[in-house]
mmCIF file of C-alpha atoms in Angstrom:
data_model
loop_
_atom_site.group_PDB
_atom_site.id
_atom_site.type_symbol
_atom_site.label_atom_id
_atom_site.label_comp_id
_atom_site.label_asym_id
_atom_site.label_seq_id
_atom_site.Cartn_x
_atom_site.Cartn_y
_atom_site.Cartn_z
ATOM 1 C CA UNK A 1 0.000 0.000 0.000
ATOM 2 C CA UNK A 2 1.629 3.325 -1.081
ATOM 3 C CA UNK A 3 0.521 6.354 0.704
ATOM 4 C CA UNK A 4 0.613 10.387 -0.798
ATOM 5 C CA UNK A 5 1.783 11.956 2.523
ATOM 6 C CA UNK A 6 1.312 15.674 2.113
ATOM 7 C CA UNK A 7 4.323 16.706 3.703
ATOM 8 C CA UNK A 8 7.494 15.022 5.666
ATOM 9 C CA UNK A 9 8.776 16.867 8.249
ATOM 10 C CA UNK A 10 12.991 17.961 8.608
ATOM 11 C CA UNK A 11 12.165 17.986 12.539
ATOM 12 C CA UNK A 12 8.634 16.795 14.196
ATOM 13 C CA UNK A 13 8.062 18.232 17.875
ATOM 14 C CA UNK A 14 6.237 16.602 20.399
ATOM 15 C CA UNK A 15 5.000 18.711 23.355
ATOM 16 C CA UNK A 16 3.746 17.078 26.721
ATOM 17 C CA UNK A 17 0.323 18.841 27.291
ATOM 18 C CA UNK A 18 -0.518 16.506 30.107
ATOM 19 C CA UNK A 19 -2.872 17.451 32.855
ATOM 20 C CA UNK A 20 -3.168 15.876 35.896
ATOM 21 C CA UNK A 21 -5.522 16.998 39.108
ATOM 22 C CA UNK A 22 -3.376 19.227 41.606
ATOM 23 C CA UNK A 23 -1.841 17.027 44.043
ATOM 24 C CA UNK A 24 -1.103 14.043 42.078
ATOM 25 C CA UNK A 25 1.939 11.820 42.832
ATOM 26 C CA UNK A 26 3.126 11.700 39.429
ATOM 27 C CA UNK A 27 2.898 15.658 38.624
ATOM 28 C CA UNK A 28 2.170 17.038 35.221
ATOM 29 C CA UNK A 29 4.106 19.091 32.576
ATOM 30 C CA UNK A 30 1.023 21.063 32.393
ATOM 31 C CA UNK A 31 1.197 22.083 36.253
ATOM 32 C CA UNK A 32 4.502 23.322 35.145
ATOM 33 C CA UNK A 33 3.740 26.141 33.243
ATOM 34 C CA UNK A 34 3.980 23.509 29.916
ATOM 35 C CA UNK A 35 1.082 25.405 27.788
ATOM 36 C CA UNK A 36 2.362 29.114 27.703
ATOM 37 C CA UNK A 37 5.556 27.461 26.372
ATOM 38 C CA UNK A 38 4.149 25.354 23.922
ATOM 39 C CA UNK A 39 1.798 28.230 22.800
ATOM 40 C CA UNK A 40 4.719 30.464 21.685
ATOM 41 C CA UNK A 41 6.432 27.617 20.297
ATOM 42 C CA UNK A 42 3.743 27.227 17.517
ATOM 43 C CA UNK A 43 4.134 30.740 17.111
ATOM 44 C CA UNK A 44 7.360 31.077 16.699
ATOM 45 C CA UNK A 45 7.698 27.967 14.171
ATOM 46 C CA UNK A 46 4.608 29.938 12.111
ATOM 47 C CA UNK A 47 6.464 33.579 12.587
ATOM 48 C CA UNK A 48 9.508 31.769 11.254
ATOM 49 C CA UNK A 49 7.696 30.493 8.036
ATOM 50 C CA UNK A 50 8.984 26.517 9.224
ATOM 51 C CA UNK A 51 6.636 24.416 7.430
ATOM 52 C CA UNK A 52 9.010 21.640 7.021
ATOM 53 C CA UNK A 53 8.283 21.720 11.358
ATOM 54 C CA UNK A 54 5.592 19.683 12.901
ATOM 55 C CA UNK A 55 4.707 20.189 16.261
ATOM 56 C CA UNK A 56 1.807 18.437 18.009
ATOM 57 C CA UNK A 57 0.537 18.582 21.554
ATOM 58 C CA UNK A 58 0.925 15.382 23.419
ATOM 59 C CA UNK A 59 -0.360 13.360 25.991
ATOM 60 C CA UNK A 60 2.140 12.097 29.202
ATOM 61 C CA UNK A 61 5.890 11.419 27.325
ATOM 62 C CA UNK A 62 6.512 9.442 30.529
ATOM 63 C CA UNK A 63 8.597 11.539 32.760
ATOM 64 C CA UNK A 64 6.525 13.534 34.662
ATOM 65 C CA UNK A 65 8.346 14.959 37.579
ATOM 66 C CA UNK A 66 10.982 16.274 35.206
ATOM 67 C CA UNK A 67 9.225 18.005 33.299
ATOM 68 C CA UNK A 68 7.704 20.541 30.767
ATOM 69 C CA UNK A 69 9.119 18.243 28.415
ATOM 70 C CA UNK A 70 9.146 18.333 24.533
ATOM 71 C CA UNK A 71 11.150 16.085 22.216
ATOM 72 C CA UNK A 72 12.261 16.616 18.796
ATOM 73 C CA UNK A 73 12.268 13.773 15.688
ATOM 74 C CA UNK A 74 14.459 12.314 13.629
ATOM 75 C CA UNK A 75 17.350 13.271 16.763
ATOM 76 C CA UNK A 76 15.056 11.586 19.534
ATOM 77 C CA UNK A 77 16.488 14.859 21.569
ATOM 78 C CA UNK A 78 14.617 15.840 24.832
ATOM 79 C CA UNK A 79 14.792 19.256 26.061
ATOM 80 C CA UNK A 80 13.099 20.902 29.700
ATOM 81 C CA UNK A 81 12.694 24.318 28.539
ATOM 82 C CA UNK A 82 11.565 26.333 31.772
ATOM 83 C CA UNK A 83 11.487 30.059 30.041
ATOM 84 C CA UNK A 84 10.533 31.706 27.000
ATOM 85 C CA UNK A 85 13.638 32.243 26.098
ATOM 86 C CA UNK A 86 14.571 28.772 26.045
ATOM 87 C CA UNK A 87 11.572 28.145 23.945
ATOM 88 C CA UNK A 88 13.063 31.469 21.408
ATOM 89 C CA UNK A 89 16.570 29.234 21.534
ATOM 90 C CA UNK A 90 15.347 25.875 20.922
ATOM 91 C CA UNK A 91 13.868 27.700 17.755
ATOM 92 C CA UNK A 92 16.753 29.756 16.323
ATOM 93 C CA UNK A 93 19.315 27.359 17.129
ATOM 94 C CA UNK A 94 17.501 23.687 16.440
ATOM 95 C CA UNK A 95 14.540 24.281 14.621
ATOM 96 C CA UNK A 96 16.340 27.014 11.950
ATOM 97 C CA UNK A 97 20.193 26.140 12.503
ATOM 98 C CA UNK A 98 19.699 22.472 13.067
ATOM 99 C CA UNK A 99 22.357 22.797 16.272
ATOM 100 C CA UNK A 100 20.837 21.367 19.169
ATOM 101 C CA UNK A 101 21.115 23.403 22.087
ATOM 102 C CA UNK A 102 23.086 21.223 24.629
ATOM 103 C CA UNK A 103 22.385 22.955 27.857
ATOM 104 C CA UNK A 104 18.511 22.298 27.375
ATOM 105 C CA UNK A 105 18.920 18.700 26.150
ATOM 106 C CA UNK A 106 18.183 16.244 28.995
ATOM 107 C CA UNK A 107 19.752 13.286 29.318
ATOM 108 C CA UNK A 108 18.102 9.870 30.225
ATOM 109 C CA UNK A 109 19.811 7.049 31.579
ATOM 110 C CA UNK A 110 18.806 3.691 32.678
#
C-alpha cells in the first residue's frame, strides 16, 4: 500500500500537554507552566515560516516529575525548557540552525 503523505517533516516536535488533578503523585508538565511554552512555540515555528516543522501537543511522554518536556524527531532529543527564552533558543538554534542546544537537552539514563 503506497501512501501520498502531504508533507514530511525535517524535525517533528512533540510537546507534553498533560494534565493531571493538583496534588497528584506523578505531577504534570502542564502544572509546570507547559502550555504558555508550547503556545509560543507554535508561534514562533509559524512567525519563522517553518513548514518543514511539525509540532503536536501530546499526551504524558513518561517523565513527569521532570518536566515541561518536549522532544524533537528524527534526533530523539529531549529538552526541559523552563522560560521563553529557552523556547526562542530551541527555535533559532535547532529548529532554523539544526544545532541542538546542549544545555537544554536532557539526558536519560537507565
Amino acid at each position: 500500500m503506497s501512501l501520498d503523505l502531504p508533507q514530511v517533516f525535517r524535525h517533528h516536535v512533540f510537546c507534553c500537554a498533560q494534565q493531571r488533578p493538583p496534588g497528584h503523585p506523578r505531577g504534570s508538565c502542564a502544572a509546570k507552566n507547559a502550555h504558555p511554552l508550547w503556545e509560543q512555540l507554535g508561534q514562533r515555528i509559524q512567525a519563522k515560516g517553518l513548514l518543514d516543522v511539525g509540532m503536536a501537543w501530546t499526551g504524558c511522554l513518561g517523565f513527569c516529575s521532570a518536566g515541561p518536556l518536549m522532544v524533537v524527531y528524527p534526533e530523539g532529543l529531549w529538552y526541559r525548557p523552563e522560560t521563553p527564552a529557552d523556547i526562542d533558543e530551541i527555535v533559532e538554534s535547532h529548529l532554523v540552525n539544526d544545532t541542538p542546544v546542549e544545555r537544554l537537552v536532557m539526558v536519560l539514563t537507565r
